[in-house]
Amino acid sequence: MENHQLILVLDFGGQYNQLIARRVREQHVYCEVKSYKTPLSEIKAMQPAGIIFTGGPNSVYDDASPRCGREVLELGIPVLGICYGCQLMAHLLAGTVSDAAEKSEYGKTEVRLDRTSTLFSDLQENEICWMSHTDFIANAPEGFRVTATTATCPTAAMENAEKKLYGVQFHPEVNHTPHGTDMLRHFVYDVCGCTGDWTMGKYIENQLASIRRQVGDGKVLCALSGGVDSSVAAALLSKAVGRQLTCVFVDNGLMRKNEGIEVEEAFKTRFDANFVHAKAQQRFLNRLKGLSEPEAKRKAIGEEFIRVFEDEAKKIGKVDFLVQGTIYPDVIESGLGDSAVIKSHHNVGGLPDVVDFEELIEPLRMLFKDEVRQMGLELGLPEHLVWRQPFPGPGLGIRVIGEVTEEKLAILREADAIYREEIANAGLDRSISQYFAVLTDMRSVGVMGDGRTYDYTLALRGVTTTDFMTADWARIPYEVLDRVSIRIVNEVGHINRIVYDITSKPPATVEWE
Ligand code: XMP
């Protein structure tokens, strides 16, 4: 069994809930995010070494605001409240939270810290912190002392060290609080007594043991898309159960240049599992014939993926387990309500319905993306696969604008490969979050040699982002764009014009379709 120390993050709807968990895990302390509604009995059973209350958009005085019982503060387990979580702590313990602030405090703010507090012990007296609040704590609860203030906030931090209860009005988890990680480290190590016993190596060992226990001598099936998550999940499983695993790689023919071969090569040479490379480009092209509307294309590709996988699964027959590469951000309930569907994302998520299996295995469901990458490297997957930039399930099918044909795919694949090569040559491949070429369905007049051309316009896209919910267009140096442009028109046929996309998200999206 896994027997590492645990920090529990109770989520009150804050937008930074996952960030808090990541910061704690960066300290080699295991951390999980749970809803504020988690029953007390469950919290106790988890035996956390400490609890962190997140921020949230509410005011503790609203009847509908998310709350936990005061009992959580009476378990003798250290608690750190952040922003709303700090106000909630004050409110539950009969301090006063006021909404009579003359103005909200927002942004980088100078705070004055009391360095006798364990949280702030090796910091400067004046530090910059990220604030985002309107309500404030006018009076800390009895038994608490104020350990930080700002020009407008009388209680920027408070604590009752004896009861191990701490609160900060600011956000130590964001980068805008330069020494926030130090504060979190002080909390988990010096207050909660954690020792940093969580490492990827140990986590992998535990996972291997628990997968072997779960699988016994059963048969396991895994759908490989070539993406990071499914590749790492497959690598872990093959390490755990070897030939009891069959990986089915659905090659939709909509991948980038050489990608299909690279995935096959990575698995066949490194891992001892059964590997099926289902080359299905023609099936996908047939399905896409005559379709030009983005959602119709997405739907067709998603459905065909399932059909191809289903056909392969039938050949294998009944299996005991199906592997899914679900990762932690998909598991954590979001504090947000339903949002409008802008694009229907197709991932390998719809498979359980078409495979005859007993149990799902989701070995990555507790990991963040950067941890999945780290696991991939430790399992011996090649860097180019582990650091692969995000690539949509429908692949080049949504980067060829309008109807997809084999000819257009070939043009785009070559152009995109040149773009990627030049970005890598310029050393920009890790600093631009995602970059790719799009083949538009627009043609225009050009001149080449002495002749008139009437050919396609290619668009280059590059974005920087941390979460892909919003993104800025990447400021790629002109010289790099120039090299890319010259090479593409010279080396790839049927492109006579190249444009660079300078819209951010919103109002645009990252992909064009
Ligand atoms: P958008 O275009 O929605 O893209 O701004 C945001 C991020 O999501 C990726 N993307 C997808 N990923 N299946 C995926 O797994 C999809 O259908 C899909 N569509 C967009 C996109 O590449 C970007 O990283």
Coordinates of C-alpha atoms and ligand atoms in Angstrom, one line a residue:
M1 CA 0.0 0.0 0.0
E2 CA 1.0 3.6 -0.5
N3 CA 2.0 5.0 2.8
H4 CA 3.1 8.5 2.2
Q5 CA 2.1 11.6 4.0
L6 CA -0.9 13.5 2.6
I7 CA -1.9 17.1 2.4
L8 CA -5.6 17.6 1.7
V9 CA -6.7 20.6 -0.3
L10 CA -10.4 21.4 0.4
D11 CA -11.7 23.2 -2.7
F12 CA -14.1 26.1 -2.1
G13 CA -14.3 27.0 -5.8
G14 CA -11.1 28.8 -6.2
Q15 CA -9.5 29.1 -9.6
Y16 CA -6.1 28.1 -8.2
N17 CA -7.1 24.9 -6.5
Q18 CA -4.9 22.7 -8.8
L19 CA -2.0 25.1 -8.5
I20 CA -2.0 24.7 -4.7
A21 CA -1.8 20.9 -5.1
R22 CA 1.0 21.2 -7.7
R23 CA 3.0 23.5 -5.5
V24 CA 2.7 21.1 -2.6
R25 CA 3.7 18.1 -4.7
E26 CA 6.7 20.1 -6.0
Q27 CA 7.9 19.9 -2.4
H28 CA 7.7 16.1 -2.7
V29 CA 4.7 15.9 -0.5
Y30 CA 1.6 14.1 -1.9
C31 CA -1.5 16.2 -2.1
E32 CA -5.1 15.6 -3.2
V33 CA -7.9 18.1 -4.0
K34 CA -11.4 17.3 -2.7
S35 CA -14.6 19.2 -2.6
Y36 CA -15.4 21.3 0.5
K37 CA -18.4 19.0 0.9
T38 CA -16.2 16.0 1.8
P39 CA -17.7 14.5 4.9
L40 CA -15.7 14.8 8.1
S41 CA -15.6 11.0 8.5
E42 CA -13.9 10.8 5.1
I43 CA -11.4 13.5 6.0
K44 CA -10.5 11.7 9.2
A45 CA -10.1 8.4 7.4
M46 CA -7.6 10.0 5.0
Q47 CA -5.4 10.9 7.9
P48 CA -4.0 14.0 6.3
A49 CA -0.9 15.6 7.8
G50 CA -2.4 19.0 7.0
I51 CA -5.4 20.6 5.3
I52 CA -5.4 23.7 3.0
F53 CA -8.6 25.6 2.4
T54 CA -8.6 27.2 -1.1
G55 CA -9.8 30.6 -2.1
G56 CA -13.2 31.1 -3.8
P57 CA -15.3 33.7 -5.3
N58 CA -17.9 33.9 -2.5
S59 CA -18.5 36.0 0.6
V60 CA -18.7 34.0 3.9
Y61 CA -21.9 36.0 4.6
D62 CA -23.9 34.7 1.6
D63 CA -26.2 31.9 2.7
A64 CA -25.2 30.0 -0.4
S65 CA -21.5 30.3 0.1
P66 CA -19.5 27.0 0.4
R67 CA -18.6 26.0 3.9
C68 CA -17.3 23.2 5.9
G69 CA -18.1 22.5 9.5
R70 CA -16.1 24.0 12.3
E71 CA -15.2 20.5 13.4
V72 CA -12.6 20.4 10.6
L73 CA -10.7 23.0 12.6
E74 CA -10.9 20.9 15.8
L75 CA -9.3 17.7 14.6
G76 CA -5.9 18.8 15.8
I77 CA -4.8 18.6 12.1
P78 CA -3.0 21.8 10.9
V79 CA -5.0 23.9 8.6
L80 CA -3.9 26.7 6.3
G81 CA -6.7 28.9 4.9
I82 CA -6.0 30.9 1.7
C83 CA -8.0 34.0 0.8
Y84 CA -11.7 32.9 1.1
G85 CA -10.4 29.9 3.1
C86 CA -8.8 32.3 5.6
Q87 CA -12.0 34.3 5.9
L88 CA -14.0 31.2 6.4
M89 CA -11.6 30.1 9.2
A90 CA -12.1 33.5 10.8
H91 CA -15.9 33.3 10.4
L92 CA -16.1 29.8 11.8
L93 CA -14.1 30.7 14.8
A94 CA -16.2 33.9 15.5
G95 CA -13.8 36.5 14.2
T96 CA -15.2 39.3 12.1
V97 CA -15.1 39.3 8.3
S98 CA -16.2 42.6 6.9
D99 CA -17.4 43.6 3.4
A100 CA -17.0 47.3 4.2
A101 CA -13.7 47.6 2.4
E102 CA -13.4 51.0 0.7
K103 CA -11.8 49.3 -2.2
S104 CA -10.9 45.8 -3.3
E105 CA -7.3 44.9 -3.0
Y106 CA -6.2 43.4 -6.3
G107 CA -2.8 42.6 -7.8
K108 CA 0.8 42.7 -6.5
T109 CA 0.8 44.2 -3.1
E110 CA 3.5 44.9 -0.5
V111 CA 2.9 43.1 2.8
R112 CA 4.6 43.5 6.0
L113 CA 5.4 40.1 7.6
D114 CA 6.0 39.1 11.2
R115 CA 9.0 36.9 10.8
T116 CA 8.5 35.2 14.1
S117 CA 5.7 33.3 12.4
T118 CA 6.8 29.8 11.2
L119 CA 5.3 30.5 7.8
F120 CA 7.5 33.5 7.2
S121 CA 10.6 32.5 9.1
D122 CA 13.3 33.1 6.5
L123 CA 11.6 35.7 4.4
Q124 CA 12.1 39.5 4.3
E125 CA 10.0 41.8 6.4
N126 CA 8.5 43.3 3.3
E127 CA 7.5 40.9 0.6
I128 CA 5.3 41.1 -2.5
C129 CA 2.1 39.1 -2.5
W130 CA -0.8 38.6 -4.9
M131 CA -4.1 39.8 -3.5
S132 CA -7.5 39.4 -4.9
H133 CA -10.3 40.2 -2.4
T134 CA -13.0 42.6 -1.3
D135 CA -14.0 41.2 2.1
F136 CA -11.4 41.3 4.8
I137 CA -10.9 40.1 8.3
A138 CA -11.5 43.1 10.6
N139 CA -10.9 41.1 13.8
A140 CA -9.0 37.8 14.0
P141 CA -10.7 35.2 16.2
E142 CA -9.8 34.8 19.8
G143 CA -6.5 33.1 20.4
F144 CA -5.2 34.3 17.0
R145 CA -2.5 36.9 16.3
V146 CA -2.1 38.9 13.2
T147 CA 1.1 38.1 11.4
A148 CA 0.9 40.2 8.3
T149 CA -0.6 43.5 7.2
T150 CA -0.8 45.7 4.1
A151 CA -1.6 49.4 3.8
T152 CA -5.3 48.6 3.4
C153 CA -5.7 45.1 4.9
P154 CA -5.4 44.9 8.7
T155 CA -5.2 41.0 8.6
A156 CA -3.2 39.9 5.7
A157 CA -2.2 36.8 7.7
M158 CA -3.2 35.4 11.1
E159 CA -2.4 32.3 13.1
N160 CA -3.1 30.3 16.2
A161 CA 0.2 28.4 16.4
E162 CA -0.9 26.4 19.4
K163 CA -3.8 25.0 17.5
K164 CA -1.8 24.9 14.3
L165 CA -4.4 27.1 12.4
Y166 CA -3.0 29.5 9.9
G167 CA -4.6 31.9 7.4
V168 CA -3.3 34.1 4.6
Q169 CA -5.4 36.6 2.7
F170 CA -3.1 36.6 -0.3
H171 CA -2.3 33.7 -2.7
P172 CA 1.0 32.1 -1.9
E173 CA 0.5 29.5 -4.7
V174 CA 0.7 31.9 -7.7
N175 CA 4.0 33.1 -9.3
H176 CA 3.1 36.7 -8.5
T177 CA 3.9 35.9 -4.9
P178 CA 7.6 35.4 -5.4
H179 CA 8.2 33.6 -2.0
G180 CA 4.8 32.0 -1.8
T181 CA 6.3 28.5 -2.3
D182 CA 8.6 29.1 0.7
M183 CA 5.5 29.8 2.8
L184 CA 3.8 26.7 1.6
R185 CA 6.9 24.7 2.3
H186 CA 7.1 26.1 5.8
F187 CA 3.5 25.0 6.3
V188 CA 3.9 21.5 5.1
Y189 CA 7.3 20.8 6.6
D190 CA 7.5 22.9 9.7
V191 CA 3.9 23.0 10.8
C192 CA 2.6 19.7 9.4
G193 CA 5.8 17.8 9.9
C194 CA 6.0 16.3 6.4
T195 CA 9.3 14.9 5.4
G196 CA 9.1 15.0 1.6
D197 CA 8.6 11.3 1.1
W198 CA 6.9 11.5 -2.2
T199 CA 9.0 10.9 -5.3
M200 CA 8.2 9.8 -8.8
G201 CA 10.4 6.7 -8.5
K202 CA 8.5 5.5 -5.5
Y203 CA 5.2 6.4 -7.0
I204 CA 6.0 4.3 -10.0
E205 CA 7.0 1.3 -7.8
N206 CA 3.7 1.6 -5.9
Q207 CA 1.7 1.8 -9.1
L208 CA 3.5 -1.2 -10.6
A209 CA 2.8 -3.3 -7.5
S210 CA -0.9 -2.2 -7.3
I211 CA -1.5 -2.8 -11.1
R212 CA 0.0 -6.3 -10.8
R213 CA -2.2 -7.0 -7.8
Q214 CA -5.3 -5.7 -9.6
V215 CA -4.6 -7.5 -13.0
G216 CA -3.4 -10.9 -11.7
D217 CA -3.1 -13.0 -14.8
G218 CA -5.9 -11.1 -16.6
K219 CA -5.8 -9.6 -20.2
V220 CA -5.4 -5.8 -20.6
L221 CA -6.2 -3.6 -23.6
C222 CA -5.0 -0.1 -24.2
A223 CA -5.9 2.4 -26.9
L224 CA -2.8 4.4 -28.0
S225 CA -3.4 7.7 -29.7
G226 CA 0.2 8.7 -29.8
G227 CA -0.4 11.5 -27.2
V228 CA 1.5 11.8 -24.0
D229 CA -1.1 10.5 -21.6
S230 CA -2.0 7.3 -23.4
S231 CA 1.7 6.6 -24.2
V232 CA 2.7 6.9 -20.6
A233 CA -0.2 4.8 -19.4
A234 CA 0.7 2.1 -21.9
A235 CA 4.3 2.2 -20.9
L236 CA 3.5 1.8 -17.3
L237 CA 1.1 -1.1 -18.0
S238 CA 3.6 -2.9 -20.2
K239 CA 6.2 -2.6 -17.5
A240 CA 3.7 -4.0 -15.0
V241 CA 2.2 -6.9 -17.0
G242 CA 4.3 -7.2 -20.2
R243 CA 2.6 -9.5 -22.7
Q244 CA -0.7 -9.6 -20.9
L245 CA -1.1 -6.1 -22.4
T246 CA -2.2 -5.4 -26.0
C247 CA -1.8 -1.8 -27.2
V248 CA -4.0 -0.8 -30.2
F249 CA -2.6 2.2 -32.0
V250 CA -5.3 3.7 -34.2
D251 CA -3.4 5.4 -37.0
N252 CA -6.0 7.7 -38.5
G253 CA -3.6 9.1 -41.1
L254 CA -4.3 12.6 -39.7
M255 CA -1.1 12.7 -37.7
R256 CA 2.0 14.8 -38.4
K257 CA 4.9 13.8 -40.6
N258 CA 6.5 10.5 -39.4
E259 CA 4.4 10.4 -36.2
G260 CA 2.8 7.1 -36.8
I261 CA 6.2 5.4 -37.4
E262 CA 7.7 7.1 -34.4
V263 CA 5.0 5.8 -32.0
E264 CA 5.4 2.3 -33.3
E265 CA 9.1 2.5 -33.0
A266 CA 9.0 3.9 -29.5
F267 CA 6.9 1.0 -28.3
K268 CA 8.2 -1.9 -30.3
T269 CA 11.8 -1.3 -29.3
R270 CA 11.4 -0.3 -25.7
F271 CA 8.5 -2.3 -24.3
D272 CA 7.5 -5.9 -24.3
A273 CA 3.8 -5.8 -25.1
N274 CA 1.6 -6.8 -28.0
F275 CA 1.4 -3.9 -30.3
V276 CA -1.2 -3.5 -33.1
H277 CA -0.7 -0.7 -35.5
A278 CA -4.1 -0.2 -37.2
K279 CA -3.4 1.8 -40.3
A280 CA -6.8 3.3 -41.1
Q281 CA -6.2 6.4 -43.1
Q282 CA -8.4 5.3 -46.0
R283 CA -11.3 4.7 -43.6
F284 CA -11.0 8.1 -42.1
L285 CA -10.7 9.8 -45.6
N286 CA -13.8 8.0 -46.7
R287 CA -15.7 9.2 -43.7
L288 CA -14.5 12.8 -44.3
K289 CA -15.5 12.9 -47.9
G290 CA -17.8 15.9 -48.6
L291 CA -17.6 17.2 -45.0
S292 CA -16.4 20.8 -44.5
E293 CA -18.2 21.9 -41.4
P294 CA -15.8 21.7 -38.4
E295 CA -18.2 20.0 -35.9
A296 CA -19.3 17.5 -38.5
K297 CA -15.6 16.7 -39.2
R298 CA -14.8 16.3 -35.5
K299 CA -17.8 14.1 -35.0
A300 CA -16.9 11.9 -38.0
I301 CA -13.3 11.5 -36.9
G302 CA -14.3 10.7 -33.3
E303 CA -16.9 8.1 -34.4
E304 CA -14.5 6.5 -36.9
F305 CA -11.9 6.2 -34.2
I306 CA -14.3 4.2 -32.1
R307 CA -15.3 2.0 -35.0
V308 CA -11.7 1.2 -35.9
F309 CA -10.8 0.5 -32.3
E310 CA -14.0 -1.7 -31.9
D311 CA -13.0 -3.8 -34.9
E312 CA -9.5 -4.4 -33.5
A313 CA -10.9 -5.1 -30.1
K314 CA -13.3 -7.7 -31.6
K315 CA -10.3 -9.5 -33.0
I316 CA -8.7 -9.7 -29.6
G317 CA -11.9 -10.9 -27.9
K318 CA -12.9 -10.4 -24.3
V319 CA -10.4 -8.7 -22.1
D320 CA -10.4 -8.2 -18.4
F321 CA -9.2 -4.6 -18.2
L322 CA -9.3 -1.5 -20.3
V323 CA -6.6 1.2 -19.7
Q324 CA -7.5 4.9 -19.9
G325 CA -5.1 7.8 -19.7
T326 CA -7.3 10.0 -17.6
I327 CA -5.2 12.6 -15.7
Y328 CA -5.9 14.5 -12.5
P329 CA -7.2 17.8 -13.9
D330 CA -10.0 15.7 -15.6
V331 CA -10.9 14.1 -12.3
I332 CA -10.9 17.1 -10.0
E333 CA -14.4 18.6 -9.9
S334 CA -14.3 22.1 -11.2
G335 CA -15.7 24.8 -9.1
L336 CA -17.3 26.3 -12.2
G337 CA -20.7 25.6 -13.5
D338 CA -21.5 24.3 -17.0
S339 CA -19.8 26.3 -19.7
A340 CA -20.8 26.6 -23.4
V341 CA -19.3 24.0 -25.7
I342 CA -17.1 25.8 -28.1
K343 CA -15.6 22.6 -29.7
S344 CA -16.4 19.0 -29.0
H345 CA -13.1 17.5 -28.0
H346 CA -12.6 14.0 -29.0
N347 CA -10.3 12.0 -26.9
V348 CA -10.1 8.3 -26.2
G349 CA -12.8 8.7 -23.6
G350 CA -15.7 7.1 -25.4
L351 CA -14.2 3.6 -25.5
P352 CA -15.7 1.8 -22.5
D353 CA -19.0 1.5 -24.3
V354 CA -17.6 -0.6 -27.2
V355 CA -15.2 -2.9 -25.5
D356 CA -16.1 -6.0 -23.6
F357 CA -14.2 -5.7 -20.4
E358 CA -14.6 -6.1 -16.6
E359 CA -12.7 -3.1 -15.1
L360 CA -11.1 0.2 -16.0
I361 CA -7.6 0.9 -15.1
E362 CA -6.7 4.6 -14.9
P363 CA -3.1 4.7 -13.6
L364 CA -2.6 8.4 -14.2
R365 CA -5.7 9.6 -12.5
M366 CA -3.9 11.2 -9.6
L367 CA -1.2 12.9 -11.7
F368 CA -0.8 16.4 -13.2
K369 CA 0.5 16.8 -16.7
D370 CA 4.0 17.7 -15.7
E371 CA 4.1 14.6 -13.5
V372 CA 2.8 12.4 -16.3
R373 CA 5.8 13.7 -18.4
Q374 CA 8.2 13.0 -15.6
M375 CA 6.8 9.5 -15.2
G376 CA 7.2 8.9 -19.0
L377 CA 10.8 9.9 -18.9
E378 CA 11.5 7.6 -15.9
L379 CA 9.8 4.8 -17.7
G380 CA 12.2 5.3 -20.6
L381 CA 9.9 6.9 -23.2
P382 CA 11.8 9.1 -25.7
E383 CA 11.9 12.8 -25.0
H384 CA 10.2 13.8 -28.2
L385 CA 7.2 11.8 -27.3
V386 CA 7.1 12.9 -23.7
W387 CA 7.5 16.6 -24.6
R388 CA 5.2 16.4 -27.6
Q389 CA 3.2 19.6 -27.8
P390 CA -0.5 19.2 -27.3
F391 CA -2.1 17.7 -30.5
P392 CA -5.8 17.5 -31.0
G393 CA -7.4 14.1 -31.3
P394 CA -8.8 14.9 -34.8
G395 CA -5.3 15.9 -35.8
L396 CA -4.6 17.5 -39.1
G397 CA -8.3 16.8 -40.0
I398 CA -9.1 20.1 -38.3
R399 CA -6.0 21.9 -39.6
V400 CA -7.0 21.3 -43.2
I401 CA -9.7 23.9 -43.4
G402 CA -12.8 22.7 -45.2
E403 CA -12.9 19.3 -46.9
V404 CA -10.0 17.0 -46.1
T405 CA -8.3 15.3 -49.0
E406 CA -5.2 13.1 -49.2
E407 CA -3.5 15.8 -51.4
K408 CA -4.1 18.6 -48.9
L409 CA -3.0 16.4 -46.0
A410 CA 0.3 15.8 -47.8
I411 CA 0.9 19.5 -48.4
L412 CA 0.1 20.4 -44.8
R413 CA 2.3 17.6 -43.4
E414 CA 5.3 18.8 -45.3
A415 CA 4.8 22.5 -44.4
D416 CA 4.2 21.8 -40.8
A417 CA 7.3 19.6 -40.6
I418 CA 9.4 22.5 -41.9
Y419 CA 7.9 25.0 -39.5
R420 CA 8.6 22.6 -36.5
E421 CA 12.1 22.0 -37.7
E422 CA 12.9 25.7 -37.9
I423 CA 11.3 26.5 -34.5
A424 CA 13.5 23.8 -33.0
N425 CA 16.6 25.1 -34.8
A426 CA 15.9 28.5 -33.3
G427 CA 15.7 26.9 -29.8
L428 CA 12.1 28.0 -29.4
D429 CA 10.4 24.7 -29.1
R430 CA 10.0 24.7 -25.4
S431 CA 9.1 28.3 -25.0
I432 CA 6.2 28.4 -27.4
S433 CA 3.4 26.3 -25.9
Q434 CA 2.0 25.1 -29.2
Y435 CA 2.8 25.9 -32.9
F436 CA 1.6 24.4 -36.1
A437 CA 0.6 25.1 -39.7
V438 CA -3.0 25.3 -41.0
L439 CA -3.8 24.8 -44.6
T440 CA -6.6 27.2 -45.5
D441 CA -9.1 26.5 -48.3
M442 CA -8.4 29.9 -49.8
R443 CA -6.3 30.2 -52.9
S444 CA -4.8 33.4 -54.3
V445 CA -2.6 34.6 -57.2
G446 CA 1.1 34.6 -56.9
V447 CA 4.1 34.7 -59.2
M448 CA 6.9 32.1 -59.3
G449 CA 9.7 32.3 -61.9
D450 CA 8.0 34.0 -64.8
G451 CA 4.7 32.3 -64.3
R452 CA 1.4 33.0 -62.6
T453 CA 0.4 30.7 -59.7
Y454 CA -3.0 30.2 -58.2
D455 CA -2.4 28.2 -55.0
Y456 CA -3.2 27.7 -51.3
T457 CA -2.6 30.1 -48.5
L458 CA -0.9 28.5 -45.5
A459 CA -1.3 30.0 -42.0
L460 CA 1.2 29.6 -39.2
R461 CA 0.0 29.6 -35.6
G462 CA 2.0 29.9 -32.4
V463 CA 0.7 30.5 -28.9
T464 CA 2.0 30.9 -25.4
T465 CA -0.2 29.9 -22.6
T466 CA -0.2 28.1 -19.3
D467 CA -3.6 26.5 -19.4
F468 CA -4.9 26.7 -23.0
M469 CA -8.1 28.3 -21.7
T470 CA -6.6 31.6 -22.7
A471 CA -3.6 32.1 -24.9
D472 CA -1.5 34.9 -26.5
W473 CA 0.0 34.7 -29.9
A474 CA 3.7 34.0 -29.8
R475 CA 6.1 36.7 -30.7
I476 CA 8.2 34.6 -33.0
P477 CA 11.2 36.6 -34.3
Y478 CA 10.8 37.9 -37.9
E479 CA 14.0 36.2 -39.0
V480 CA 12.6 32.8 -38.0
L481 CA 9.3 33.4 -39.7
D482 CA 11.2 34.6 -42.8
R483 CA 13.2 31.4 -42.9
V484 CA 10.1 29.2 -42.5
S485 CA 8.3 31.1 -45.2
I486 CA 11.1 30.9 -47.7
R487 CA 11.6 27.2 -47.1
I488 CA 8.0 26.3 -47.3
V489 CA 7.3 28.0 -50.6
N490 CA 10.5 26.6 -52.1
E491 CA 10.2 23.1 -50.8
V492 CA 6.4 22.4 -50.7
G493 CA 4.3 22.5 -53.8
H494 CA 0.9 24.3 -54.0
I495 CA 1.6 27.0 -51.4
N496 CA 2.2 30.5 -52.7
R497 CA 1.3 32.7 -49.7
I498 CA 2.0 32.4 -46.0
V499 CA 0.4 34.4 -43.2
Y500 CA 1.0 34.4 -39.4
D501 CA -2.0 34.4 -37.1
I502 CA -1.8 37.3 -34.7
T503 CA -5.0 36.7 -32.7
S504 CA -5.1 35.7 -29.1
K505 CA -7.6 33.5 -27.4
P506 CA -10.2 34.9 -26.8
P507 CA -11.4 36.1 -29.2
A508 CA -9.9 33.4 -31.4
T509 CA -9.3 29.8 -30.4
V510 CA -5.9 28.0 -30.7
E511 CA -7.0 25.6 -33.5
W512 CA -8.8 27.1 -36.4
E513 CA -11.6 24.6 -36.4
Ligands
XMP1 P1 -8.8 25.5 -28.7 O1 -8.8 25.4 -30.2 O2 -10.1 25.0 -28.2 O3 -7.7 24.5 -28.2 O4 -8.5 26.9 -28.2 C1 -7.2 24.5 -26.9 C2 -6.3 23.3 -26.8 O5 -7.0 22.1 -27.0 C3 -6.5 21.4 -28.1 N1 -7.6 20.7 -28.8 C4 -8.0 19.4 -28.6 N2 -7.4 18.5 -27.9 N3 -9.0 16.9 -28.7 C5 -7.9 17.2 -27.9 O6 -7.4 16.3 -27.3 C6 -9.6 17.9 -29.5 O7 -10.6 17.6 -30.2 C7 -9.0 19.2 -29.5 N4 -9.4 20.3 -30.1 C8 -8.5 21.3 -29.6 C9 -5.8 22.4 -28.9 O8 -4.8 21.8 -29.7 C10 -5.2 23.3 -27.9 O9 -4.1 22.7 -27.3

